[in-house]
């Protein structure tokens, strides 16, 4: 019995687009971790469904059945991930979607696992793969 060894080129993967580099993979993983929690997904969904464009933190505790400090923690994670924006109005904090952030996250994830090109708009890539500025806290 003879064993044939395949040429090295036959084992090399072929891709339509370059895979994520280490830094881009780390950034995307941080953002995905932020949405990999059922409570955070519900909060994101509630804010996205708001007809006012912004939702007070006081209106988010009952729908998710969590205490105000726990909801504030989850909102802070979503703000730091660049998905929500926080605005202080008097003694309350209001949250709204960062324009294009959810679309950018979907495009980056699709490109990362689907082999397609990264979104052409560098601003979309930045919003989905970068944490929010340091001053953005819940």
Short mmCIF file of C-alpha atoms in Angstrom, two decimals, residues 21-136:
data_model
loop_
_atom_site.label_atom_id
_atom_site.label_comp_id
_atom_site.label_asym_id
_atom_site.label_seq_id
_atom_site.Cartn_x
_atom_site.Cartn_y
_atom_site.Cartn_z
CA UNK A 21 -7.12 39.96 11.64
CA UNK A 22 -6.59 39.48 15.37
CA UNK A 23 -7.48 43.05 16.33
CA UNK A 24 -10.68 43.11 14.28
CA UNK A 25 -11.72 39.73 15.69
CA UNK A 26 -11.16 40.98 19.26
CA UNK A 27 -13.23 44.12 18.63
CA UNK A 28 -16.07 42.18 17.00
CA UNK A 29 -16.04 39.62 19.83
CA UNK A 30 -16.41 42.42 22.42
CA UNK A 31 -19.45 43.77 20.60
CA UNK A 32 -20.96 40.30 20.20
CA UNK A 33 -20.46 39.62 23.92
CA UNK A 34 -22.50 42.74 24.62
CA UNK A 35 -25.48 41.37 22.72
CA UNK A 36 -25.01 37.75 23.79
CA UNK A 37 -27.28 38.22 26.80
CA UNK A 38 -31.08 37.79 26.61
CA UNK A 39 -31.75 40.81 28.84
CA UNK A 40 -29.52 43.04 26.69
CA UNK A 41 -31.17 41.82 23.51
CA UNK A 42 -34.58 42.61 24.99
CA UNK A 43 -33.43 46.07 26.08
CA UNK A 44 -31.99 46.74 22.63
CA UNK A 45 -35.25 45.57 21.06
CA UNK A 46 -37.37 47.78 23.35
CA UNK A 47 -35.28 50.85 22.58
CA UNK A 48 -35.34 50.06 18.84
CA UNK A 49 -39.15 49.72 18.91
CA UNK A 50 -39.65 53.06 20.65
CA UNK A 51 -41.63 55.56 18.63
CA UNK A 52 -40.07 58.43 20.58
CA UNK A 53 -36.53 57.50 19.57
CA UNK A 54 -35.37 57.43 23.20
CA UNK A 55 -36.51 55.48 26.24
CA UNK A 56 -36.11 56.46 29.89
CA UNK A 57 -34.32 53.94 32.07
CA UNK A 58 -37.34 54.14 34.39
CA UNK A 59 -39.48 52.59 31.63
CA UNK A 60 -37.14 49.65 31.05
CA UNK A 61 -37.22 47.82 34.37
CA UNK A 62 -40.77 46.40 34.21
CA UNK A 63 -40.60 44.99 30.65
CA UNK A 64 -37.48 42.96 31.43
CA UNK A 65 -38.37 42.17 35.05
CA UNK A 66 -35.04 43.30 36.45
CA UNK A 67 -34.07 45.81 39.11
CA UNK A 68 -33.06 49.33 38.11
CA UNK A 69 -29.36 48.78 39.00
CA UNK A 70 -29.26 45.60 36.90
CA UNK A 71 -30.95 47.31 33.95
CA UNK A 72 -28.49 50.22 34.26
CA UNK A 73 -25.58 47.76 34.17
CA UNK A 74 -26.90 46.11 31.00
CA UNK A 75 -27.51 49.50 29.39
CA UNK A 76 -23.97 50.60 30.24
CA UNK A 77 -22.60 47.50 28.49
CA UNK A 78 -24.66 48.33 25.38
CA UNK A 79 -23.48 51.96 25.47
CA UNK A 80 -19.84 50.87 25.80
CA UNK A 81 -20.34 48.52 22.84
CA UNK A 82 -21.44 51.52 20.78
CA UNK A 83 -24.99 50.24 20.19
CA UNK A 84 -26.88 52.67 22.43
CA UNK A 85 -26.41 56.35 23.20
CA UNK A 86 -27.17 57.82 26.63
CA UNK A 87 -28.58 61.28 27.25
CA UNK A 88 -29.15 62.76 30.71
CA UNK A 89 -32.47 64.64 31.09
CA UNK A 90 -32.86 66.00 34.59
CA UNK A 91 -32.34 63.11 36.98
CA UNK A 92 -33.15 60.42 34.39
CA UNK A 93 -31.10 58.80 31.65
CA UNK A 94 -32.62 58.23 28.23
CA UNK A 95 -31.30 55.68 25.75
CA UNK A 96 -31.50 55.59 21.96
CA UNK A 97 -29.97 53.49 19.21
CA UNK A 98 -26.73 54.75 17.73
CA UNK A 99 -27.64 55.35 14.07
CA UNK A 100 -26.28 52.57 11.87
CA UNK A 101 -24.67 50.60 14.72
CA UNK A 102 -26.94 47.55 14.48
CA UNK A 103 -26.69 47.49 10.68
CA UNK A 104 -22.91 47.79 10.91
CA UNK A 105 -22.72 44.93 13.39
CA UNK A 106 -24.77 42.73 11.07
CA UNK A 107 -22.61 43.64 8.09
CA UNK A 108 -19.39 42.94 9.99
CA UNK A 109 -20.65 39.62 11.29
CA UNK A 110 -21.80 38.62 7.82
CA UNK A 111 -18.43 39.57 6.36
CA UNK A 112 -16.53 37.79 9.12
CA UNK A 113 -18.30 34.46 8.80
CA UNK A 114 -19.71 34.70 5.30
CA UNK A 115 -16.42 35.49 3.64
CA UNK A 116 -17.79 38.60 1.99
CA UNK A 117 -15.99 41.90 1.92
CA UNK A 118 -16.10 44.20 4.92
CA UNK A 119 -18.56 47.08 4.56
CA UNK A 120 -17.17 49.78 2.29
CA UNK A 121 -18.19 52.52 4.69
CA UNK A 122 -15.32 52.80 7.22
CA UNK A 123 -17.63 54.66 9.59
CA UNK A 124 -19.91 51.61 9.78
CA UNK A 125 -16.92 49.37 10.49
CA UNK A 126 -15.72 51.73 13.23
CA UNK A 127 -19.12 51.94 14.94
CA UNK A 128 -19.60 48.17 15.04
CA UNK A 129 -16.07 47.22 16.02
CA UNK A 130 -15.15 49.97 18.46
CA UNK A 131 -16.27 50.62 21.98
CA UNK A 132 -18.09 53.89 22.64
CA UNK A 133 -16.09 56.90 23.85
CA UNK A 134 -15.01 56.79 27.49
CA UNK A 135 -17.56 59.40 28.55
CA UNK A 136 -20.53 57.23 27.49
#
